[in-house]
PDB file of N, CA and C in Angstrom:
ATOM      1  N   MET A  19     168.639 155.265  92.633  1.00 54.00           N
ATOM      2  CA  MET A  19     167.731 154.106  92.678  1.00 54.00           C
ATOM      3  C   MET A  19     168.375 152.908  93.251  1.00 54.00           C
ATOM      4  N   ALA A  20     167.723 152.138  93.954  1.00 63.00           N
ATOM      5  CA  ALA A  20     168.109 150.933  94.726  1.00 63.00           C
ATOM      6  C   ALA A  20     168.300 149.735  93.670  1.00 63.00           C
ATOM      7  N   ALA A  21     169.258 149.178  93.694  1.00 68.00           N
ATOM      8  CA  ALA A  21     169.522 147.794  92.898  1.00 68.00           C
ATOM      9  C   ALA A  21     168.601 146.758  93.276  1.00 68.00           C
ATOM     10  N   GLU A  22     167.929 146.179  92.312  1.00 67.00           N
ATOM     11  CA  GLU A  22     166.836 145.103  92.356  1.00 67.00           C
ATOM     12  C   GLU A  22     167.590 143.903  93.170  1.00 67.00           C
ATOM     13  N   PRO A  23     166.871 143.424  94.195  1.00 70.00           N
ATOM     14  CA  PRO A  23     167.399 142.195  95.015  1.00 70.00           C
ATOM     15  C   PRO A  23     167.688 141.154  93.945  1.00 70.00           C
ATOM     16  N   GLN A  24     168.710 140.502  94.189  1.00 77.00           N
ATOM     17  CA  GLN A  24     169.209 139.481  93.306  1.00 77.00           C
ATOM     18  C   GLN A  24     168.485 138.074  93.708  1.00 77.00           C
ATOM     19  N   MET A  25     167.765 137.407  92.719  1.00 69.00           N
ATOM     20  CA  MET A  25     167.241 136.181  92.817  1.00 69.00           C
ATOM     21  C   MET A  25     167.975 135.029  93.280  1.00 69.00           C
ATOM     22  N   PRO A  26     167.642 134.025  94.203  1.00 73.00           N
ATOM     23  CA  PRO A  26     168.634 132.866  94.526  1.00 73.00           C
ATOM     24  C   PRO A  26     168.755 132.271  93.223  1.00 73.00           C
ATOM     25  N   SER A  27     169.661 131.450  93.180  1.00 75.00           N
ATOM     26  CA  SER A  27     170.030 130.541  91.928  1.00 75.00           C
ATOM     27  C   SER A  27     169.319 129.259  92.266  1.00 75.00           C
ATOM     28  N   ALA A  28     169.129 128.606  91.289  1.00 73.00           N
ATOM     29  CA  ALA A  28     168.332 127.242  91.224  1.00 73.00           C
ATOM     30  C   ALA A  28     169.048 126.322  92.367  1.00 73.00           C
ATOM     31  N   LEU A  29     170.254 126.466  92.287  1.00 79.00           N
ATOM     32  CA  LEU A  29     171.252 125.529  93.494  1.00 79.00           C
ATOM     33  C   LEU A  29     170.802 125.984  94.700  1.00 79.00           C
ATOM     34  N   GLN A  30     170.740 127.333  95.053  1.00 80.00           N
ATOM     35  CA  GLN A  30     170.252 127.728  96.375  1.00 80.00           C
ATOM     36  C   GLN A  30     168.913 127.421  96.631  1.00 80.00           C
ATOM     37  N   VAL A  31     168.225 127.667  95.826  1.00 76.00           N
ATOM     38  CA  VAL A  31     166.657 127.165  96.107  1.00 76.00           C
ATOM     39  C   VAL A  31     166.618 125.573  96.285  1.00 76.00           C
ATOM     40  N   ALA A  32     167.308 124.541  95.437  1.00 80.00           N
ATOM     41  CA  ALA A  32     167.233 123.320  95.841  1.00 80.00           C
ATOM     42  C   ALA A  32     168.052 122.964  97.085  1.00 80.00           C
ATOM     43  N   GLU A  33     168.950 123.919  97.418  1.00 86.00           N
ATOM     44  CA  GLU A  33     169.660 123.421  98.913  1.00 86.00           C
ATOM     45  C   GLU A  33     168.594 123.774 100.069  1.00 86.00           C
ATOM     46  N   ALA A  34     167.984 124.976  99.786  1.00 82.00           N
ATOM     47  CA  ALA A  34     166.931 125.430 100.751  1.00 82.00           C
ATOM     48  C   ALA A  34     166.054 124.342 100.958  1.00 82.00           C
ATOM     49  N   LEU A  35     165.209 124.011  99.813  1.00 83.00           N
ATOM     50  CA  LEU A  35     164.261 122.802  99.858  1.00 83.00           C
ATOM     51  C   LEU A  35     164.709 121.744 100.275  1.00 83.00           C
ATOM     52  N   SER A  36     165.854 121.264 100.153  1.00 85.00           N
ATOM     53  CA  SER A  36     166.410 119.998 100.691  1.00 85.00           C
ATOM     54  C   SER A  36     166.752 120.061 102.207  1.00 85.00           C
ATOM     55  N   GLN A  37     167.053 121.104 102.651  1.00 86.00           N
ATOM     56  CA  GLN A  37     167.250 121.245 104.064  1.00 86.00           C
ATOM     57  C   GLN A  37     165.877 121.039 104.820  1.00 86.00           C
ATOM     58  N   VAL A  38     164.711 121.819 104.311  1.00 81.00           N
ATOM     59  CA  VAL A  38     163.281 121.636 104.950  1.00 81.00           C
ATOM     60  C   VAL A  38     162.826 120.182 104.768  1.00 81.00           C
ATOM     61  N   LEU A  39     163.100 119.612 103.634  1.00 84.00           N
ATOM     62  CA  LEU A  39     162.499 118.211 103.254  1.00 84.00           C
ATOM     63  C   LEU A  39     163.247 117.246 104.095  1.00 84.00           C
ATOM     64  N   GLN A  40     164.674 117.375 104.033  1.00 88.00           N
ATOM     65  CA  GLN A  40     165.446 116.416 104.807  1.00 88.00           C
ATOM     66  C   GLN A  40     165.025 116.247 106.313  1.00 88.00           C
ATOM     67  N   LYS A  41     164.706 117.357 106.925  1.00 86.00           N
ATOM     68  CA  LYS A  41     164.300 117.419 108.286  1.00 86.00           C
ATOM     69  C   LYS A  41     163.200 116.726 108.568  1.00 86.00           C
ATOM     70  N   LYS A  42     162.252 116.964 107.715  1.00 84.00           N
ATOM     71  CA  LYS A  42     160.727 116.425 107.737  1.00 84.00           C
ATOM     72  C   LYS A  42     160.903 114.908 107.486  1.00 84.00           C
ATOM     73  N   LEU A  43     161.656 114.560 106.542  1.00 88.00           N
ATOM     74  CA  LEU A  43     161.806 113.069 106.266  1.00 88.00           C
ATOM     75  C   LEU A  43     162.671 112.196 107.089  1.00 88.00           C
ATOM     76  N   GLY A  44     163.211 113.033 108.055  1.00 90.00           N
ATOM     77  CA  GLY A  44     164.205 112.185 108.868  1.00 90.00           C
ATOM     78  C   GLY A  44     163.753 111.218 109.714  1.00 90.00           C
ATOM     79  N   ASP A  45     162.357 111.010 109.942  1.00 86.00           N
ATOM     80  CA  ASP A  45     161.967 109.871 110.533  1.00 86.00           C
ATOM     81  C   ASP A  45     161.323 108.829 109.538  1.00 86.00           C
ATOM     82  N   PRO A  46     162.054 107.751 109.379  1.00 87.00           N
ATOM     83  CA  PRO A  46     161.691 106.725 108.239  1.00 87.00           C
ATOM     84  C   PRO A  46     160.387 106.037 108.648  1.00 87.00           C
ATOM     85  N   ALA A  47     160.051 106.011 110.114  1.00 88.00           N
ATOM     86  CA  ALA A  47     158.636 105.279 110.490  1.00 88.00           C
ATOM     87  C   ALA A  47     157.495 106.136 110.267  1.00 88.00           C
ATOM     88  N   ALA A  48     157.674 107.288 110.153  1.00 85.00           N
ATOM     89  CA  ALA A  48     156.417 108.498 109.835  1.00 85.00           C
ATOM     90  C   ALA A  48     155.830 108.256 108.558  1.00 85.00           C
ATOM     91  N   GLU A  49     154.367 107.958 108.594  1.00 90.00           N
ATOM     92  CA  GLU A  49     153.654 107.638 107.461  1.00 90.00           C
ATOM     93  C   GLU A  49     153.324 109.058 106.618  1.00 90.00           C
ATOM     94  N   GLN A  50     153.417 110.020 107.508  1.00 91.00           N
ATOM     95  CA  GLN A  50     152.938 111.262 106.736  1.00 91.00           C
ATOM     96  C   GLN A  50     154.046 112.451 107.171  1.00 91.00           C
ATOM     97  N   VAL A  51     154.319 113.224 106.330  1.00 88.00           N
ATOM     98  CA  VAL A  51     155.111 114.283 106.440  1.00 88.00           C
ATOM     99  C   VAL A  51     154.164 115.630 106.357  1.00 88.00           C
ATOM    100  N   VAL A  52     154.067 116.518 107.550  1.00 89.00           N
ATOM    101  CA  VAL A  52     153.254 117.534 107.598  1.00 89.00           C
ATOM    102  C   VAL A  52     154.013 119.050 107.726  1.00 89.00           C
ATOM    103  N   LEU A  53     153.923 119.802 106.702  1.00 87.00           N
ATOM    104  CA  LEU A  53     154.540 121.045 106.619  1.00 87.00           C
ATOM    105  C   LEU A  53     153.667 122.223 107.415  1.00 87.00           C
ATOM    106  N   SER A  54     154.355 122.998 108.396  1.00 89.00           N
ATOM    107  CA  SER A  54     153.694 123.988 108.851  1.00 89.00           C
ATOM    108  C   SER A  54     153.208 124.932 107.682  1.00 89.00           C
ATOM    109  N   ARG A  55     152.398 125.794 108.044  1.00 92.00           N
ATOM    110  CA  ARG A  55     152.028 127.037 106.941  1.00 92.00           C
ATOM    111  C   ARG A  55     153.359 127.640 106.730  1.00 92.00           C
ATOM    112  N   GLU A  56     154.146 128.108 107.569  1.00 89.00           N
ATOM    113  CA  GLU A  56     155.345 128.747 107.262  1.00 89.00           C
ATOM    114  C   GLU A  56     156.265 127.856 106.504  1.00 89.00           C
ATOM    115  N   GLU A  57     156.567 126.569 106.656  1.00 84.00           N
ATOM    116  CA  GLU A  57     157.244 125.946 105.906  1.00 84.00           C
ATOM    117  C   GLU A  57     156.792 125.669 104.577  1.00 84.00           C
ATOM    118  N   ALA A  58     155.468 125.580 104.477  1.00 86.00           N
ATOM    119  CA  ALA A  58     154.929 125.538 102.872  1.00 86.00           C
ATOM    120  C   ALA A  58     155.166 126.857 102.259  1.00 86.00           C
ATOM    121  N   ALA A  59     154.826 127.947 103.013  1.00 87.00           N
ATOM    122  CA  ALA A  59     155.131 129.323 102.345  1.00 87.00           C
ATOM    123  C   ALA A  59     156.540 129.478 101.923  1.00 87.00           C
ATOM    124  N   LEU A  60     157.381 129.080 102.678  1.00 82.00           N
ATOM    125  CA  LEU A  60     158.882 129.109 102.363  1.00 82.00           C
ATOM    126  C   LEU A  60     159.001 128.154 101.079  1.00 82.00           C
ATOM    127  N   CYS A  61     158.637 126.842 101.041  1.00 82.00           N
ATOM    128  CA  CYS A  61     158.964 126.226  99.763  1.00 82.00           C
ATOM    129  C   CYS A  61     158.165 126.795  98.644  1.00 82.00           C
ATOM    130  N   LEU A  62     156.885 127.326  98.837  1.00 86.00           N
ATOM    131  CA  LEU A  62     156.288 127.935  97.681  1.00 86.00           C
ATOM    132  C   LEU A  62     156.812 129.046  97.126  1.00 86.00           C
ATOM    133  N   GLY A  63     157.296 129.836  98.099  1.00 84.00           N
ATOM    134  CA  GLY A  63     158.129 131.256  97.642  1.00 84.00           C
ATOM    135  C   GLY A  63     159.507 130.898  96.889  1.00 84.00           C
ATOM    136  N   LEU A  64     160.112 130.031  97.356  1.00 80.00           N
ATOM    137  CA  LEU A  64     161.467 129.629  96.737  1.00 80.00           C
ATOM    138  C   LEU A  64     161.214 128.955  95.334  1.00 80.00           C
ATOM    139  N   VAL A  65     160.283 128.073  95.117  1.00 82.00           N
ATOM    140  CA  VAL A  65     159.815 127.713  93.850  1.00 82.00           C
ATOM    141  C   VAL A  65     159.155 128.566  93.035  1.00 82.00           C
ATOM    142  N   ASN A  66     158.581 129.771  93.490  1.00 84.00           N
ATOM    143  CA  ASN A  66     157.953 130.752  92.748  1.00 84.00           C
ATOM    144  C   ASN A  66     159.246 131.525  92.269  1.00 84.00           C
ATOM    145  N   GLY A  67     160.119 131.837  93.050  1.00 81.00           N
ATOM    146  CA  GLY A  67     161.290 132.690  92.653  1.00 81.00           C
ATOM    147  C   GLY A  67     162.225 131.903  91.568  1.00 81.00           C
ATOM    148  N   VAL A  68     162.259 130.794  91.536  1.00 80.00           N
ATOM    149  CA  VAL A  68     162.757 130.129  90.614  1.00 80.00           C
ATOM    150  C   VAL A  68     162.202 130.142  89.285  1.00 80.00           C
ATOM    151  N   VAL A  69     160.827 129.959  89.343  1.00 84.00           N
ATOM    152  CA  VAL A  69     160.040 129.985  88.156  1.00 84.00           C
ATOM    153  C   VAL A  69     160.207 131.567  87.518  1.00 84.00           C
ATOM    154  N   GLU A  70     160.169 132.551  88.345  1.00 84.00           N
ATOM    155  CA  GLU A  70     160.330 134.014  87.779  1.00 84.00           C
ATOM    156  C   GLU A  70     161.681 134.202  87.155  1.00 84.00           C
ATOM    157  N   ASN A  71     162.693 133.514  87.869  1.00 81.00           N
ATOM    158  CA  ASN A  71     164.103 133.612  87.385  1.00 81.00           C
ATOM    159  C   ASN A  71     164.412 133.039  86.032  1.00 81.00           C
ATOM    160  N   LEU A  72     163.650 131.931  86.073  1.00 84.00           N
ATOM    161  CA  LEU A  72     163.872 130.991  84.752  1.00 84.00           C
ATOM    162  C   LEU A  72     162.945 131.694  83.595  1.00 84.00           C
ATOM    163  N   GLU A  73     161.820 132.272  83.977  1.00 88.00           N
ATOM    164  CA  GLU A  73     160.921 133.046  82.780  1.00 88.00           C
ATOM    165  C   GLU A  73     161.858 134.251  82.333  1.00 88.00           C
ATOM    166  N   THR A  74     162.537 134.996  83.223  1.00 86.00           N
ATOM    167  CA  THR A  74     163.116 136.180  83.066  1.00 86.00           C
ATOM    168  C   THR A  74     164.293 135.863  82.021  1.00 86.00           C
ATOM    169  N   GLU A  75     165.043 134.733  82.266  1.00 84.00           N
ATOM    170  CA  GLU A  75     166.127 134.307  81.576  1.00 84.00           C
ATOM    171  C   GLU A  75     165.711 133.711  80.126  1.00 84.00           C
ATOM    172  N   GLN A  76     164.646 133.262  79.912  1.00 88.00           N
ATOM    173  CA  GLN A  76     164.010 132.852  78.757  1.00 88.00           C
ATOM    174  C   GLN A  76     163.924 134.250  77.578  1.00 88.00           C
ATOM    175  N   ARG A  77     163.423 135.090  78.470  1.00 88.00           N
ATOM    176  CA  ARG A  77     163.050 136.283  77.921  1.00 88.00           C
ATOM    177  C   ARG A  77     163.971 137.163  77.104  1.00 88.00           C
ATOM    178  N   LYS A  78     165.346 136.864  77.830  1.00 81.00           N
ATOM    179  CA  LYS A  78     166.407 137.676  77.344  1.00 81.00           C
ATOM    180  C   LYS A  78     166.898 137.157  75.948  1.00 81.00           C
ATOM    181  N   PRO A  79     167.458 138.051  75.229  1.00 74.00           N
ATOM    182  CA  PRO A  79     167.732 137.834  73.668  1.00 74.00           C
ATOM    183  C   PRO A  79     169.184 136.951  73.769  1.00 74.00           C
TER     184      PRO A  79
END
């Protein structure tokens, strides 16, 4: 049986989100920040992964 893929740590998620958002916020003159559907899906997937990981950790005795 194959091992479950390991979830990224909270630090890895924060780093990934930071990279995406730093790139988007790089222009201080921009009044709006627009994420593509792919970028938004990446951010949401990362956050959902952290939520799942934290919920799993909470359930451990």
